[in-house]
């Protein structure tokens, strides 16, 4: 007896074409990346604000909302150099979105992030199948980044940042990367990049052949 695959059959697993919402393994990848991502982000922020400055920095929503200059809430401190010209750690309170864009529009960012989280779950359920593990992981990371920063905006009224890549590196007199960010921002960037890679690698849908109008129907 031949051990080959019968003609006309598929070598793909039976779950390959199932929607992600019907697959426990798809939910597991998505959920683990989402939950661990949020935990990692919030833990890293808490650790940074308790260790980087000489004394732990306690941020309260009331202080943030009543302050005209958020940096006044952080005591002067020397950055912690992890690798020279590669990464340093310093505390920043960010009133805006990623990299401080749109400072002062806190309510707008809360609404936009909430809508983005709902959209991410919808994409997971409607646009991916059980086998799209890369998309599930990246969607989990994107939502983890959004929820991590959303938590900060709701609880503290701002976002806690502490990661400064490429500190002091200049080109033509301008600093290459003046922004201070956090782990949630890193998850957002990695997740979006992974989704773009996934979409780029996705096969194009096969074209449906049009019926030949010249061919007479069989009797």
mmCIF file of C-alpha atoms in Angstrom:
data_model
loop_
_atom_site.group_PDB
_atom_site.id
_atom_site.type_symbol
_atom_site.label_atom_id
_atom_site.label_comp_id
_atom_site.label_asym_id
_atom_site.label_seq_id
_atom_site.Cartn_x
_atom_site.Cartn_y
_atom_site.Cartn_z
ATOM 1 C CA UNK A 1 0.000 0.000 0.000
ATOM 2 C CA UNK A 2 1.321 3.401 -0.906
ATOM 3 C CA UNK A 3 1.952 5.876 1.920
ATOM 4 C CA UNK A 4 1.396 8.897 -0.307
ATOM 5 C CA UNK A 5 -1.308 11.514 0.048
ATOM 6 C CA UNK A 6 -4.431 10.652 -1.959
ATOM 7 C CA UNK A 7 -5.012 12.827 -4.999
ATOM 8 C CA UNK A 8 -7.125 15.883 -4.296
ATOM 9 C CA UNK A 9 -6.526 15.801 -0.547
ATOM 10 C CA UNK A 10 -4.803 18.601 1.413
ATOM 11 C CA UNK A 11 -1.639 18.291 3.480
ATOM 12 C CA UNK A 12 -2.755 21.181 5.750
ATOM 13 C CA UNK A 13 -4.025 20.325 9.225
ATOM 14 C CA UNK A 14 -7.813 20.283 9.613
ATOM 15 C CA UNK A 15 -7.669 23.433 11.798
ATOM 16 C CA UNK A 16 -5.702 25.503 9.260
ATOM 17 C CA UNK A 17 -8.731 27.197 7.728
ATOM 18 C CA UNK A 18 -10.715 27.630 10.927
ATOM 19 C CA UNK A 19 -11.251 31.153 12.254
ATOM 20 C CA UNK A 20 -8.975 32.069 15.144
ATOM 21 C CA UNK A 21 -11.935 32.505 17.479
ATOM 22 C CA UNK A 22 -12.711 28.797 17.186
ATOM 23 C CA UNK A 23 -9.162 27.673 18.052
ATOM 24 C CA UNK A 24 -8.011 27.247 21.656
ATOM 25 C CA UNK A 25 -4.355 27.388 20.596
ATOM 26 C CA UNK A 26 -4.932 30.683 18.756
ATOM 27 C CA UNK A 27 -6.577 32.144 21.853
ATOM 28 C CA UNK A 28 -3.675 30.853 23.943
ATOM 29 C CA UNK A 29 -1.009 32.585 21.808
ATOM 30 C CA UNK A 30 -3.011 35.809 21.661
ATOM 31 C CA UNK A 31 -3.891 35.759 25.372
ATOM 32 C CA UNK A 32 -0.426 34.851 26.657
ATOM 33 C CA UNK A 33 1.246 37.633 24.630
ATOM 34 C CA UNK A 34 -1.404 40.101 25.758
ATOM 35 C CA UNK A 35 -1.374 39.237 29.473
ATOM 36 C CA UNK A 36 2.391 38.786 29.810
ATOM 37 C CA UNK A 37 2.940 41.958 27.800
ATOM 38 C CA UNK A 38 0.771 44.061 30.126
ATOM 39 C CA UNK A 39 2.340 42.511 33.238
ATOM 40 C CA UNK A 40 5.870 43.080 31.913
ATOM 41 C CA UNK A 41 5.149 46.690 30.995
ATOM 42 C CA UNK A 42 3.560 47.641 34.324
ATOM 43 C CA UNK A 43 6.218 45.775 36.320
ATOM 44 C CA UNK A 44 9.054 47.475 34.424
ATOM 45 C CA UNK A 45 7.532 50.933 34.963
ATOM 46 C CA UNK A 46 7.080 50.285 38.673
ATOM 47 C CA UNK A 47 10.640 48.986 38.989
ATOM 48 C CA UNK A 48 12.097 51.925 37.061
ATOM 49 C CA UNK A 49 10.321 54.568 39.139
ATOM 50 C CA UNK A 50 11.405 52.877 42.347
ATOM 51 C CA UNK A 51 15.083 52.327 41.415
ATOM 52 C CA UNK A 52 16.433 54.801 38.850
ATOM 53 C CA UNK A 53 16.273 57.998 40.937
ATOM 54 C CA UNK A 54 18.082 58.152 44.311
ATOM 55 C CA UNK A 55 14.713 57.765 46.056
ATOM 56 C CA UNK A 56 11.547 56.031 44.842
ATOM 57 C CA UNK A 57 9.351 58.373 42.778
ATOM 58 C CA UNK A 58 5.676 58.220 43.687
ATOM 59 C CA UNK A 59 3.352 59.524 40.978
ATOM 60 C CA UNK A 60 -0.246 60.400 41.860
ATOM 61 C CA UNK A 61 -3.055 61.409 39.529
ATOM 62 C CA UNK A 62 -3.917 64.475 41.598
ATOM 63 C CA UNK A 63 -0.342 65.791 41.396
ATOM 64 C CA UNK A 64 -0.215 65.164 37.649
ATOM 65 C CA UNK A 65 -3.525 66.907 36.919
ATOM 66 C CA UNK A 66 -2.604 69.936 39.002
ATOM 67 C CA UNK A 67 0.919 70.295 37.601
ATOM 68 C CA UNK A 68 1.848 72.591 34.723
ATOM 69 C CA UNK A 69 5.236 70.917 34.280
ATOM 70 C CA UNK A 70 5.232 67.182 34.877
ATOM 71 C CA UNK A 71 9.008 66.972 35.082
ATOM 72 C CA UNK A 72 8.868 68.980 38.291
ATOM 73 C CA UNK A 73 7.341 65.882 39.882
ATOM 74 C CA UNK A 74 10.529 63.907 39.233
ATOM 75 C CA UNK A 75 13.629 64.734 41.325
ATOM 76 C CA UNK A 76 16.857 65.509 39.457
ATOM 77 C CA UNK A 77 18.780 62.307 38.819
ATOM 78 C CA UNK A 78 21.615 61.061 36.655
ATOM 79 C CA UNK A 79 20.597 58.620 33.903
ATOM 80 C CA UNK A 80 21.559 54.987 34.424
ATOM 81 C CA UNK A 81 23.769 53.992 31.489
ATOM 82 C CA UNK A 82 23.045 50.440 30.383
ATOM 83 C CA UNK A 83 25.294 50.605 27.314
ATOM 84 C CA UNK A 84 27.064 53.832 26.262
ATOM 85 C CA UNK A 85 25.422 55.484 23.235
ATOM 86 C CA UNK A 86 23.014 52.530 23.024
ATOM 87 C CA UNK A 87 20.626 52.705 25.972
ATOM 88 C CA UNK A 88 20.210 54.700 29.141
ATOM 89 C CA UNK A 89 17.437 54.826 31.715
ATOM 90 C CA UNK A 90 15.920 58.066 32.954
ATOM 91 C CA UNK A 91 12.506 58.953 34.318
ATOM 92 C CA UNK A 92 10.051 61.017 32.278
ATOM 93 C CA UNK A 93 6.331 61.660 32.674
ATOM 94 C CA UNK A 94 4.705 61.785 29.261
ATOM 95 C CA UNK A 95 1.359 63.606 28.843
ATOM 96 C CA UNK A 96 0.988 62.476 25.228
ATOM 97 C CA UNK A 97 1.091 59.323 23.127
ATOM 98 C CA UNK A 98 4.093 57.372 21.832
ATOM 99 C CA UNK A 99 7.239 59.544 22.013
ATOM 100 C CA UNK A 100 5.237 62.397 23.595
ATOM 101 C CA UNK A 101 3.218 63.146 20.451
ATOM 102 C CA UNK A 102 0.004 65.096 21.099
ATOM 103 C CA UNK A 103 0.716 66.240 24.639
ATOM 104 C CA UNK A 104 -2.320 67.523 26.511
ATOM 105 C CA UNK A 105 -4.926 65.438 24.661
ATOM 106 C CA UNK A 106 -5.347 62.833 27.388
ATOM 107 C CA UNK A 107 -9.065 62.108 26.887
ATOM 108 C CA UNK A 108 -8.613 61.729 23.127
ATOM 109 C CA UNK A 109 -5.854 59.143 23.624
ATOM 110 C CA UNK A 110 -7.976 57.189 26.105
ATOM 111 C CA UNK A 111 -10.840 57.018 23.595
ATOM 112 C CA UNK A 112 -8.555 56.165 20.664
ATOM 113 C CA UNK A 113 -6.762 53.445 22.645
ATOM 114 C CA UNK A 114 -10.067 51.906 23.757
ATOM 115 C CA UNK A 115 -11.315 51.819 20.163
ATOM 116 C CA UNK A 116 -7.976 50.343 19.002
ATOM 117 C CA UNK A 117 -8.209 47.537 21.571
ATOM 118 C CA UNK A 118 -11.721 46.645 20.383
ATOM 119 C CA UNK A 119 -10.527 46.774 16.768
ATOM 120 C CA UNK A 120 -7.583 44.496 17.600
ATOM 121 C CA UNK A 121 -9.878 41.845 19.070
ATOM 122 C CA UNK A 122 -12.150 42.155 16.019
ATOM 123 C CA UNK A 123 -9.190 41.661 13.656
ATOM 124 C CA UNK A 124 -8.135 38.577 15.644
ATOM 125 C CA UNK A 125 -11.628 37.087 15.373
ATOM 126 C CA UNK A 126 -12.485 38.033 11.794
ATOM 127 C CA UNK A 127 -9.257 38.370 9.829
ATOM 128 C CA UNK A 128 -7.040 35.567 11.096
ATOM 129 C CA UNK A 129 -7.256 31.808 10.990
ATOM 130 C CA UNK A 130 -6.165 29.205 13.514
ATOM 131 C CA UNK A 131 -2.725 28.834 11.913
ATOM 132 C CA UNK A 132 -1.774 32.551 11.840
ATOM 133 C CA UNK A 133 0.428 32.365 14.944
ATOM 134 C CA UNK A 134 2.585 35.368 14.029
ATOM 135 C CA UNK A 135 -0.484 37.582 13.634
ATOM 136 C CA UNK A 136 -1.914 36.351 16.947
ATOM 137 C CA UNK A 137 1.317 37.071 18.826
ATOM 138 C CA UNK A 138 1.718 40.505 17.225
ATOM 139 C CA UNK A 139 -1.894 41.462 17.905
ATOM 140 C CA UNK A 140 -1.361 40.428 21.521
ATOM 141 C CA UNK A 141 1.726 42.656 21.747
ATOM 142 C CA UNK A 142 -0.048 45.630 20.137
ATOM 143 C CA UNK A 143 -2.956 45.335 22.557
ATOM 144 C CA UNK A 144 -0.575 44.837 25.487
ATOM 145 C CA UNK A 145 1.209 48.069 24.580
ATOM 146 C CA UNK A 146 -2.047 49.954 24.220
ATOM 147 C CA UNK A 147 -3.489 48.630 27.481
ATOM 148 C CA UNK A 148 -0.263 49.219 29.416
ATOM 149 C CA UNK A 149 -0.230 52.902 28.497
ATOM 150 C CA UNK A 150 -4.018 53.166 28.882
ATOM 151 C CA UNK A 151 -3.639 51.943 32.461
ATOM 152 C CA UNK A 152 -1.129 54.720 33.138
ATOM 153 C CA UNK A 153 -3.387 57.397 31.671
ATOM 154 C CA UNK A 154 -6.380 56.238 33.711
ATOM 155 C CA UNK A 155 -4.518 55.723 36.998
ATOM 156 C CA UNK A 156 -1.828 58.429 36.857
ATOM 157 C CA UNK A 157 -3.095 60.890 34.248
ATOM 158 C CA UNK A 158 0.095 60.444 32.206
ATOM 159 C CA UNK A 159 2.429 57.734 30.930
ATOM 160 C CA UNK A 160 5.567 56.680 32.807
ATOM 161 C CA UNK A 161 8.586 56.486 30.491
ATOM 162 C CA UNK A 162 12.168 55.451 31.229
ATOM 163 C CA UNK A 163 13.860 53.948 28.141
ATOM 164 C CA UNK A 164 16.142 56.252 26.119
ATOM 165 C CA UNK A 165 17.724 54.485 23.122
ATOM 166 C CA UNK A 166 20.762 55.979 21.359
ATOM 167 C CA UNK A 167 21.390 58.691 23.968
ATOM 168 C CA UNK A 168 23.662 61.495 22.774
ATOM 169 C CA UNK A 169 24.096 60.059 19.279
ATOM 170 C CA UNK A 170 23.984 62.982 16.843
ATOM 171 C CA UNK A 171 23.934 63.377 13.085
ATOM 172 C CA UNK A 172 24.565 66.843 11.593
ATOM 173 C CA UNK A 173 24.292 68.282 15.086
ATOM 174 C CA UNK A 174 20.855 66.779 15.811
ATOM 175 C CA UNK A 175 20.210 64.006 18.299
ATOM 176 C CA UNK A 176 19.055 60.916 16.442
ATOM 177 C CA UNK A 177 16.593 59.712 19.095
ATOM 178 C CA UNK A 178 15.600 62.343 21.674
ATOM 179 C CA UNK A 179 12.536 60.390 22.791
ATOM 180 C CA UNK A 180 12.136 58.518 26.065
ATOM 181 C CA UNK A 181 9.672 55.635 25.905
ATOM 182 C CA UNK A 182 8.733 52.447 27.743
ATOM 183 C CA UNK A 183 8.201 48.724 27.253
ATOM 184 C CA UNK A 184 4.616 49.267 26.065
ATOM 185 C CA UNK A 185 5.898 51.475 23.240
ATOM 186 C CA UNK A 186 8.412 48.768 22.313
ATOM 187 C CA UNK A 187 5.612 46.176 22.189
ATOM 188 C CA UNK A 188 3.564 48.479 19.945
ATOM 189 C CA UNK A 189 6.469 48.941 17.511
ATOM 190 C CA UNK A 190 7.365 45.238 17.416
ATOM 191 C CA UNK A 191 3.718 44.209 17.087
ATOM 192 C CA UNK A 192 2.964 46.611 14.236
ATOM 193 C CA UNK A 193 6.175 45.620 12.423
ATOM 194 C CA UNK A 194 5.271 41.938 12.797
ATOM 195 C CA UNK A 195 1.763 42.533 11.453
ATOM 196 C CA UNK A 196 3.185 44.359 8.445
ATOM 197 C CA UNK A 197 5.501 41.398 7.808
ATOM 198 C CA UNK A 198 2.578 39.004 8.159
ATOM 199 C CA UNK A 199 0.459 40.973 5.675
ATOM 200 C CA UNK A 200 3.381 41.241 3.248
ATOM 201 C CA UNK A 201 3.977 37.482 3.373
ATOM 202 C CA UNK A 202 0.281 36.565 3.130
ATOM 203 C CA UNK A 203 -0.596 34.938 -0.208
ATOM 204 C CA UNK A 204 -2.908 36.868 -2.487
ATOM 205 C CA UNK A 205 -6.391 35.389 -2.761
ATOM 206 C CA UNK A 206 -6.851 33.270 -5.855
ATOM 207 C CA UNK A 207 -8.879 34.947 -8.587
ATOM 208 C CA UNK A 208 -12.260 33.375 -9.273
ATOM 209 C CA UNK A 209 -12.441 32.316 -12.947
ATOM 210 C CA UNK A 210 -15.221 33.980 -14.878
ATOM 211 C CA UNK A 211 -17.620 31.651 -16.711
ATOM 212 C CA UNK A 212 -17.124 31.450 -20.450
ATOM 213 C CA UNK A 213 -20.207 32.998 -21.977
ATOM 214 C CA UNK A 214 -19.404 31.356 -25.347
ATOM 215 C CA UNK A 215 -19.668 27.860 -23.934
ATOM 216 C CA UNK A 216 -23.182 26.499 -24.186
ATOM 217 C CA UNK A 217 -24.496 24.820 -21.048
ATOM 218 C CA UNK A 218 -24.603 21.058 -21.106
ATOM 219 C CA UNK A 219 -27.965 19.476 -21.598
#
